[in-house]
Amino acid sequence: QVQLVESGGGVVQPGRSLRLSCAASGFTFSYYGMHWVRQAPGKGLEWVAVIWYDGSNEYYVDSVKGRFNISRDNSKNTLYLQMNNVRADDTAVYYCTRWTGDEINWYFDLWGRGTLVTVSS
Amino acid sequence: EIVLTQSPGTLSLSPGERATLSCRASQSVSSSYLAWYQQKPGQAPRLLIYGVSNRATGIPDRFSGSGSGTDFTLTISGLEPEDFAVYYCQQSVGSRWTFGQGTKVEIK
């Protein structure tokens, strides 16, 4: 079925690195721009990063620029988020989500269940 | 960056009542990029409304959206038990995406 499944979360020490993955299935992954959105415990949703369908462009929220890198492997139907020099305020559930539209309206229509990243010494 | 401010923070209502949620943008938002999501505890967000007023697949018609420019509204015409959740508005412009801080609809 059509789904996104995140993995790679866990406990990581401040200043260390972690790589999240998001496996897509049931649809043509290479057709869609993909995003990471995070949610700190008890808080709201925060957009983190986007990568174009072909990997040609990437954009980030200011708080992760220079530390996080979004990438994708369309041959493996997988989205990644490389998190470097992590900080306590990166602690959150990280969701991958699909950006889609009908040529007029654009929105996040498919979400994974999320993976929890806890930054703690 | 466009900031979305949702109000109220919490809405306490009884089943069957009408819920009116507001989302105000710090500058004008394209209607094509204004959406609403519902999130229940322990679950991922779920698309409700896109393009200000279009219901996503499978969303009941008690959910409706309206607005333009900087002021947008999500209305739930008669709350069902499964509607008690947190609701987020979201917009994108210039390769930046932002969410409102959310409105929690709780049982009174």
JSON list of N, CA and C in Angstrom, two decimals, chain B residues 15-67:
[
{"chain": "B", "resi": 15, "resn": "PRO", "atom": "N", "xyz": [-19.77, 17.69, 22.20]},
{"chain": "B", "resi": 15, "resn": "PRO", "atom": "CA", "xyz": [-20.17, 17.04, 20.94]},
{"chain": "B", "resi": 15, "resn": "PRO", "atom": "C", "xyz": [-21.45, 17.66, 20.40]},
{"chain": "B", "resi": 16, "resn": "GLY", "atom": "N", "xyz": [-21.47, 17.85, 19.09]},
{"chain": "B", "resi": 16, "resn": "GLY", "atom": "CA", "xyz": [-22.62, 18.47, 18.44]},
{"chain": "B", "resi": 16, "resn": "GLY", "atom": "C", "xyz": [-22.49, 19.96, 18.24]},
{"chain": "B", "resi": 17, "resn": "GLU", "atom": "N", "xyz": [-21.61, 20.59, 19.00]},
{"chain": "B", "resi": 17, "resn": "GLU", "atom": "CA", "xyz": [-21.42, 22.03, 18.86]},
{"chain": "B", "resi": 17, "resn": "GLU", "atom": "C", "xyz": [-20.58, 22.35, 17.63]},
{"chain": "B", "resi": 18, "resn": "ARG", "atom": "N", "xyz": [-20.62, 23.61, 17.25]},
{"chain": "B", "resi": 18, "resn": "ARG", "atom": "CA", "xyz": [-19.87, 24.11, 16.11]},
{"chain": "B", "resi": 18, "resn": "ARG", "atom": "C", "xyz": [-18.53, 24.65, 16.58]},
{"chain": "B", "resi": 19, "resn": "ALA", "atom": "N", "xyz": [-17.47, 24.29, 15.87]},
{"chain": "B", "resi": 19, "resn": "ALA", "atom": "CA", "xyz": [-16.13, 24.77, 16.20]},
{"chain": "B", "resi": 19, "resn": "ALA", "atom": "C", "xyz": [-15.65, 25.71, 15.09]},
{"chain": "B", "resi": 20, "resn": "THR", "atom": "N", "xyz": [-15.13, 26.84, 15.49]},
{"chain": "B", "resi": 20, "resn": "THR", "atom": "CA", "xyz": [-14.58, 27.81, 14.54]},
{"chain": "B", "resi": 20, "resn": "THR", "atom": "C", "xyz": [-13.14, 28.11, 14.93]},
{"chain": "B", "resi": 21, "resn": "LEU", "atom": "N", "xyz": [-12.22, 27.73, 14.06]},
{"chain": "B", "resi": 21, "resn": "LEU", "atom": "CA", "xyz": [-10.79, 27.88, 14.32]},
{"chain": "B", "resi": 21, "resn": "LEU", "atom": "C", "xyz": [-10.24, 28.93, 13.36]},
{"chain": "B", "resi": 22, "resn": "SER", "atom": "N", "xyz": [-9.38, 29.80, 13.88]},
{"chain": "B", "resi": 22, "resn": "SER", "atom": "CA", "xyz": [-8.84, 30.90, 13.08]},
{"chain": "B", "resi": 22, "resn": "SER", "atom": "C", "xyz": [-7.36, 30.70, 12.83]},
{"chain": "B", "resi": 23, "resn": "CYS", "atom": "N", "xyz": [-6.92, 31.14, 11.66]},
{"chain": "B", "resi": 23, "resn": "CYS", "atom": "CA", "xyz": [-5.50, 31.13, 11.29]},
{"chain": "B", "resi": 23, "resn": "CYS", "atom": "C", "xyz": [-5.21, 32.46, 10.61]},
{"chain": "B", "resi": 24, "resn": "ARG", "atom": "N", "xyz": [-4.34, 33.25, 11.22]},
{"chain": "B", "resi": 24, "resn": "ARG", "atom": "CA", "xyz": [-4.01, 34.57, 10.68]},
{"chain": "B", "resi": 24, "resn": "ARG", "atom": "C", "xyz": [-2.55, 34.60, 10.26]},
{"chain": "B", "resi": 25, "resn": "ALA", "atom": "N", "xyz": [-2.29, 35.06, 9.05]},
{"chain": "B", "resi": 25, "resn": "ALA", "atom": "CA", "xyz": [-0.93, 35.12, 8.52]},
{"chain": "B", "resi": 25, "resn": "ALA", "atom": "C", "xyz": [-0.34, 36.52, 8.65]},
{"chain": "B", "resi": 26, "resn": "SER", "atom": "N", "xyz": [0.98, 36.57, 8.84]},
{"chain": "B", "resi": 26, "resn": "SER", "atom": "CA", "xyz": [1.67, 37.85, 9.01]},
{"chain": "B", "resi": 26, "resn": "SER", "atom": "C", "xyz": [1.75, 38.65, 7.71]},
{"chain": "B", "resi": 27, "resn": "GLN", "atom": "N", "xyz": [1.55, 37.98, 6.59]},
{"chain": "B", "resi": 27, "resn": "GLN", "atom": "CA", "xyz": [1.41, 38.64, 5.29]},
{"chain": "B", "resi": 27, "resn": "GLN", "atom": "C", "xyz": [0.56, 37.76, 4.40]},
{"chain": "B", "resi": 28, "resn": "SER", "atom": "N", "xyz": [0.15, 38.30, 3.28]},
{"chain": "B", "resi": 28, "resn": "SER", "atom": "CA", "xyz": [-0.80, 37.59, 2.43]},
{"chain": "B", "resi": 28, "resn": "SER", "atom": "C", "xyz": [-0.27, 36.23, 1.97]},
{"chain": "B", "resi": 29, "resn": "VAL", "atom": "N", "xyz": [-1.15, 35.25, 2.01]},
{"chain": "B", "resi": 29, "resn": "VAL", "atom": "CA", "xyz": [-0.83, 33.87, 1.63]},
{"chain": "B", "resi": 29, "resn": "VAL", "atom": "C", "xyz": [-1.61, 33.50, 0.37]},
{"chain": "B", "resi": 30, "resn": "SER", "atom": "N", "xyz": [-0.94, 32.81, -0.52]},
{"chain": "B", "resi": 30, "resn": "SER", "atom": "CA", "xyz": [-1.64, 32.31, -1.70]},
{"chain": "B", "resi": 30, "resn": "SER", "atom": "C", "xyz": [-2.63, 31.21, -1.28]},
{"chain": "B", "resi": 31, "resn": "SER", "atom": "N", "xyz": [-3.85, 31.32, -1.75]},
{"chain": "B", "resi": 31, "resn": "SER", "atom": "CA", "xyz": [-4.86, 30.32, -1.40]},
{"chain": "B", "resi": 31, "resn": "SER", "atom": "C", "xyz": [-4.47, 28.92, -1.84]},
{"chain": "B", "resi": 32, "resn": "SER", "atom": "N", "xyz": [-3.65, 28.85, -2.90]},
{"chain": "B", "resi": 32, "resn": "SER", "atom": "CA", "xyz": [-3.23, 27.53, -3.40]},
{"chain": "B", "resi": 32, "resn": "SER", "atom": "C", "xyz": [-2.38, 26.76, -2.41]},
{"chain": "B", "resi": 33, "resn": "TYR", "atom": "N", "xyz": [-1.82, 27.47, -1.47]},
{"chain": "B", "resi": 33, "resn": "TYR", "atom": "CA", "xyz": [-0.85, 26.87, -0.55]},
{"chain": "B", "resi": 33, "resn": "TYR", "atom": "C", "xyz": [-1.30, 26.92, 0.91]},
{"chain": "B", "resi": 34, "resn": "LEU", "atom": "N", "xyz": [-2.59, 27.06, 1.16]},
{"chain": "B", "resi": 34, "resn": "LEU", "atom": "CA", "xyz": [-3.10, 27.10, 2.52]},
{"chain": "B", "resi": 34, "resn": "LEU", "atom": "C", "xyz": [-3.87, 25.81, 2.80]},
{"chain": "B", "resi": 35, "resn": "ALA", "atom": "N", "xyz": [-3.40, 25.06, 3.80]},
{"chain": "B", "resi": 35, "resn": "ALA", "atom": "CA", "xyz": [-4.01, 23.78, 4.13]},
{"chain": "B", "resi": 35, "resn": "ALA", "atom": "C", "xyz": [-4.22, 23.66, 5.64]},
{"chain": "B", "resi": 36, "resn": "TRP", "atom": "N", "xyz": [-5.07, 22.71, 6.01]},
{"chain": "B", "resi": 36, "resn": "TRP", "atom": "CA", "xyz": [-5.34, 22.41, 7.41]},
{"chain": "B", "resi": 36, "resn": "TRP", "atom": "C", "xyz": [-5.11, 20.91, 7.64]},
{"chain": "B", "resi": 37, "resn": "TYR", "atom": "N", "xyz": [-4.57, 20.59, 8.82]},
{"chain": "B", "resi": 37, "resn": "TYR", "atom": "CA", "xyz": [-4.28, 19.21, 9.19]},
{"chain": "B", "resi": 37, "resn": "TYR", "atom": "C", "xyz": [-4.86, 18.95, 10.58]},
{"chain": "B", "resi": 38, "resn": "GLN", "atom": "N", "xyz": [-5.23, 17.70, 10.79]},
{"chain": "B", "resi": 38, "resn": "GLN", "atom": "CA", "xyz": [-5.70, 17.24, 12.09]},
{"chain": "B", "resi": 38, "resn": "GLN", "atom": "C", "xyz": [-4.67, 16.28, 12.66]},
{"chain": "B", "resi": 39, "resn": "GLN", "atom": "N", "xyz": [-4.40, 16.38, 13.94]},
{"chain": "B", "resi": 39, "resn": "GLN", "atom": "CA", "xyz": [-3.49, 15.44, 14.57]},
{"chain": "B", "resi": 39, "resn": "GLN", "atom": "C", "xyz": [-4.07, 14.96, 15.89]},
{"chain": "B", "resi": 40, "resn": "LYS", "atom": "N", "xyz": [-4.11, 13.66, 16.04]},
{"chain": "B", "resi": 40, "resn": "LYS", "atom": "CA", "xyz": [-4.54, 13.03, 17.29]},
{"chain": "B", "resi": 40, "resn": "LYS", "atom": "C", "xyz": [-3.31, 12.53, 18.04]},
{"chain": "B", "resi": 41, "resn": "PRO", "atom": "N", "xyz": [-3.41, 12.37, 19.35]},
{"chain": "B", "resi": 41, "resn": "PRO", "atom": "CA", "xyz": [-2.24, 11.96, 20.15]},
{"chain": "B", "resi": 41, "resn": "PRO", "atom": "C", "xyz": [-1.60, 10.68, 19.62]},
{"chain": "B", "resi": 42, "resn": "GLY", "atom": "N", "xyz": [-0.28, 10.73, 19.47]},
{"chain": "B", "resi": 42, "resn": "GLY", "atom": "CA", "xyz": [0.46, 9.56, 19.03]},
{"chain": "B", "resi": 42, "resn": "GLY", "atom": "C", "xyz": [0.34, 9.24, 17.56]},
{"chain": "B", "resi": 43, "resn": "GLN", "atom": "N", "xyz": [-0.32, 10.12, 16.81]},
{"chain": "B", "resi": 43, "resn": "GLN", "atom": "CA", "xyz": [-0.51, 9.87, 15.38]},
{"chain": "B", "resi": 43, "resn": "GLN", "atom": "C", "xyz": [0.15, 10.96, 14.55]},
{"chain": "B", "resi": 44, "resn": "ALA", "atom": "N", "xyz": [0.39, 10.64, 13.29]},
{"chain": "B", "resi": 44, "resn": "ALA", "atom": "CA", "xyz": [0.88, 11.63, 12.35]},
{"chain": "B", "resi": 44, "resn": "ALA", "atom": "C", "xyz": [-0.25, 12.60, 11.98]},
{"chain": "B", "resi": 45, "resn": "PRO", "atom": "N", "xyz": [0.10, 13.77, 11.51]},
{"chain": "B", "resi": 45, "resn": "PRO", "atom": "CA", "xyz": [-0.93, 14.68, 11.01]},
{"chain": "B", "resi": 45, "resn": "PRO", "atom": "C", "xyz": [-1.66, 14.06, 9.82]},
{"chain": "B", "resi": 46, "resn": "ARG", "atom": "N", "xyz": [-2.88, 14.54, 9.62]},
{"chain": "B", "resi": 46, "resn": "ARG", "atom": "CA", "xyz": [-3.72, 14.05, 8.53]},
{"chain": "B", "resi": 46, "resn": "ARG", "atom": "C", "xyz": [-4.28, 15.25, 7.79]},
{"chain": "B", "resi": 47, "resn": "LEU", "atom": "N", "xyz": [-4.17, 15.24, 6.48]},
{"chain": "B", "resi": 47, "resn": "LEU", "atom": "CA", "xyz": [-4.68, 16.34, 5.66]},
{"chain": "B", "resi": 47, "resn": "LEU", "atom": "C", "xyz": [-6.20, 16.41, 5.74]},
{"chain": "B", "resi": 48, "resn": "LEU", "atom": "N", "xyz": [-6.71, 17.60, 6.05]},
{"chain": "B", "resi": 48, "resn": "LEU", "atom": "CA", "xyz": [-8.16, 17.82, 6.08]},
{"chain": "B", "resi": 48, "resn": "LEU", "atom": "C", "xyz": [-8.63, 18.65, 4.89]},
{"chain": "B", "resi": 49, "resn": "ILE", "atom": "N", "xyz": [-8.00, 19.81, 4.76]},
{"chain": "B", "resi": 49, "resn": "ILE", "atom": "CA", "xyz": [-8.44, 20.84, 3.81]},
{"chain": "B", "resi": 49, "resn": "ILE", "atom": "C", "xyz": [-7.21, 21.34, 3.05]},
{"chain": "B", "resi": 50, "resn": "TYR", "atom": "N", "xyz": [-7.32, 21.52, 1.74]},
{"chain": "B", "resi": 50, "resn": "TYR", "atom": "CA", "xyz": [-6.26, 22.12, 0.96]},
{"chain": "B", "resi": 50, "resn": "TYR", "atom": "C", "xyz": [-6.83, 23.21, 0.07]},
{"chain": "B", "resi": 51, "resn": "GLY", "atom": "N", "xyz": [-5.96, 24.11, -0.37]},
{"chain": "B", "resi": 51, "resn": "GLY", "atom": "CA", "xyz": [-6.46, 25.21, -1.20]},
{"chain": "B", "resi": 51, "resn": "GLY", "atom": "C", "xyz": [-7.56, 25.99, -0.52]},
{"chain": "B", "resi": 52, "resn": "VAL", "atom": "N", "xyz": [-7.42, 26.20, 0.78]},
{"chain": "B", "resi": 52, "resn": "VAL", "atom": "CA", "xyz": [-8.35, 26.95, 1.65]},
{"chain": "B", "resi": 52, "resn": "VAL", "atom": "C", "xyz": [-9.65, 26.22, 1.93]},
{"chain": "B", "resi": 53, "resn": "SER", "atom": "N", "xyz": [-10.27, 25.64, 0.89]},
{"chain": "B", "resi": 53, "resn": "SER", "atom": "CA", "xyz": [-11.64, 25.17, 1.07]},
{"chain": "B", "resi": 53, "resn": "SER", "atom": "C", "xyz": [-11.95, 23.80, 0.49]},
{"chain": "B", "resi": 54, "resn": "ASN", "atom": "N", "xyz": [-10.94, 23.10, -0.02]},
{"chain": "B", "resi": 54, "resn": "ASN", "atom": "CA", "xyz": [-11.17, 21.79, -0.63]},
{"chain": "B", "resi": 54, "resn": "ASN", "atom": "C", "xyz": [-10.94, 20.68, 0.38]},
{"chain": "B", "resi": 55, "resn": "ARG", "atom": "N", "xyz": [-11.96, 19.85, 0.58]},
{"chain": "B", "resi": 55, "resn": "ARG", "atom": "CA", "xyz": [-11.80, 18.73, 1.51]},
{"chain": "B", "resi": 55, "resn": "ARG", "atom": "C", "xyz": [-10.96, 17.63, 0.88]},
{"chain": "B", "resi": 56, "resn": "ALA", "atom": "N", "xyz": [-10.07, 17.08, 1.67]},
{"chain": "B", "resi": 56, "resn": "ALA", "atom": "CA", "xyz": [-9.26, 15.95, 1.20]},
{"chain": "B", "resi": 56, "resn": "ALA", "atom": "C", "xyz": [-10.15, 14.71, 1.09]},
{"chain": "B", "resi": 57, "resn": "THR", "atom": "N", "xyz": [-9.64, 13.72, 0.41]},
{"chain": "B", "resi": 57, "resn": "THR", "atom": "CA", "xyz": [-10.37, 12.48, 0.21]},
{"chain": "B", "resi": 57, "resn": "THR", "atom": "C", "xyz": [-10.78, 11.86, 1.54]},
{"chain": "B", "resi": 58, "resn": "GLY", "atom": "N", "xyz": [-12.06, 11.54, 1.66]},
{"chain": "B", "resi": 58, "resn": "GLY", "atom": "CA", "xyz": [-12.55, 10.86, 2.85]},
{"chain": "B", "resi": 58, "resn": "GLY", "atom": "C", "xyz": [-12.90, 11.77, 4.01]},
{"chain": "B", "resi": 59, "resn": "ILE", "atom": "N", "xyz": [-12.71, 13.06, 3.85]},
{"chain": "B", "resi": 59, "resn": "ILE", "atom": "CA", "xyz": [-13.02, 14.00, 4.94]},
{"chain": "B", "resi": 59, "resn": "ILE", "atom": "C", "xyz": [-14.51, 14.35, 4.90]},
{"chain": "B", "resi": 60, "resn": "PRO", "atom": "N", "xyz": [-15.21, 14.17, 6.00]},
{"chain": "B", "resi": 60, "resn": "PRO", "atom": "CA", "xyz": [-16.67, 14.43, 6.01]},
{"chain": "B", "resi": 60, "resn": "PRO", "atom": "C", "xyz": [-16.99, 15.90, 5.79]},
{"chain": "B", "resi": 61, "resn": "ASP", "atom": "N", "xyz": [-18.21, 16.14, 5.30]},
{"chain": "B", "resi": 61, "resn": "ASP", "atom": "CA", "xyz": [-18.57, 17.51, 4.91]},
{"chain": "B", "resi": 61, "resn": "ASP", "atom": "C", "xyz": [-18.89, 18.41, 6.10]},
{"chain": "B", "resi": 62, "resn": "ARG", "atom": "N", "xyz": [-18.77, 17.90, 7.30]},
{"chain": "B", "resi": 62, "resn": "ARG", "atom": "CA", "xyz": [-18.92, 18.81, 8.46]},
{"chain": "B", "resi": 62, "resn": "ARG", "atom": "C", "xyz": [-17.68, 19.70, 8.60]},
{"chain": "B", "resi": 63, "resn": "PHE", "atom": "N", "xyz": [-16.60, 19.34, 7.92]},
{"chain": "B", "resi": 63, "resn": "PHE", "atom": "CA", "xyz": [-15.38, 20.15, 7.90]},
{"chain": "B", "resi": 63, "resn": "PHE", "atom": "C", "xyz": [-15.44, 21.09, 6.70]},
{"chain": "B", "resi": 64, "resn": "SER", "atom": "N", "xyz": [-15.21, 22.37, 6.95]},
{"chain": "B", "resi": 64, "resn": "SER", "atom": "CA", "xyz": [-15.15, 23.32, 5.84]},
{"chain": "B", "resi": 64, "resn": "SER", "atom": "C", "xyz": [-14.12, 24.38, 6.13]},
{"chain": "B", "resi": 65, "resn": "GLY", "atom": "N", "xyz": [-13.56, 24.92, 5.07]},
{"chain": "B", "resi": 65, "resn": "GLY", "atom": "CA", "xyz": [-12.55, 25.97, 5.19]},
{"chain": "B", "resi": 65, "resn": "GLY", "atom": "C", "xyz": [-12.94, 27.18, 4.38]},
{"chain": "B", "resi": 66, "resn": "SER", "atom": "N", "xyz": [-12.49, 28.33, 4.84]},
{"chain": "B", "resi": 66, "resn": "SER", "atom": "CA", "xyz": [-12.77, 29.57, 4.12]},
{"chain": "B", "resi": 66, "resn": "SER", "atom": "C", "xyz": [-11.69, 30.58, 4.41]},
{"chain": "B", "resi": 67, "resn": "GLY", "atom": "N", "xyz": [-11.76, 31.71, 3.68]},
{"chain": "B", "resi": 67, "resn": "GLY", "atom": "CA", "xyz": [-10.83, 32.79, 3.93]},
{"chain": "B", "resi": 67, "resn": "GLY", "atom": "C", "xyz": [-10.02, 33.17, 2.71]}
]
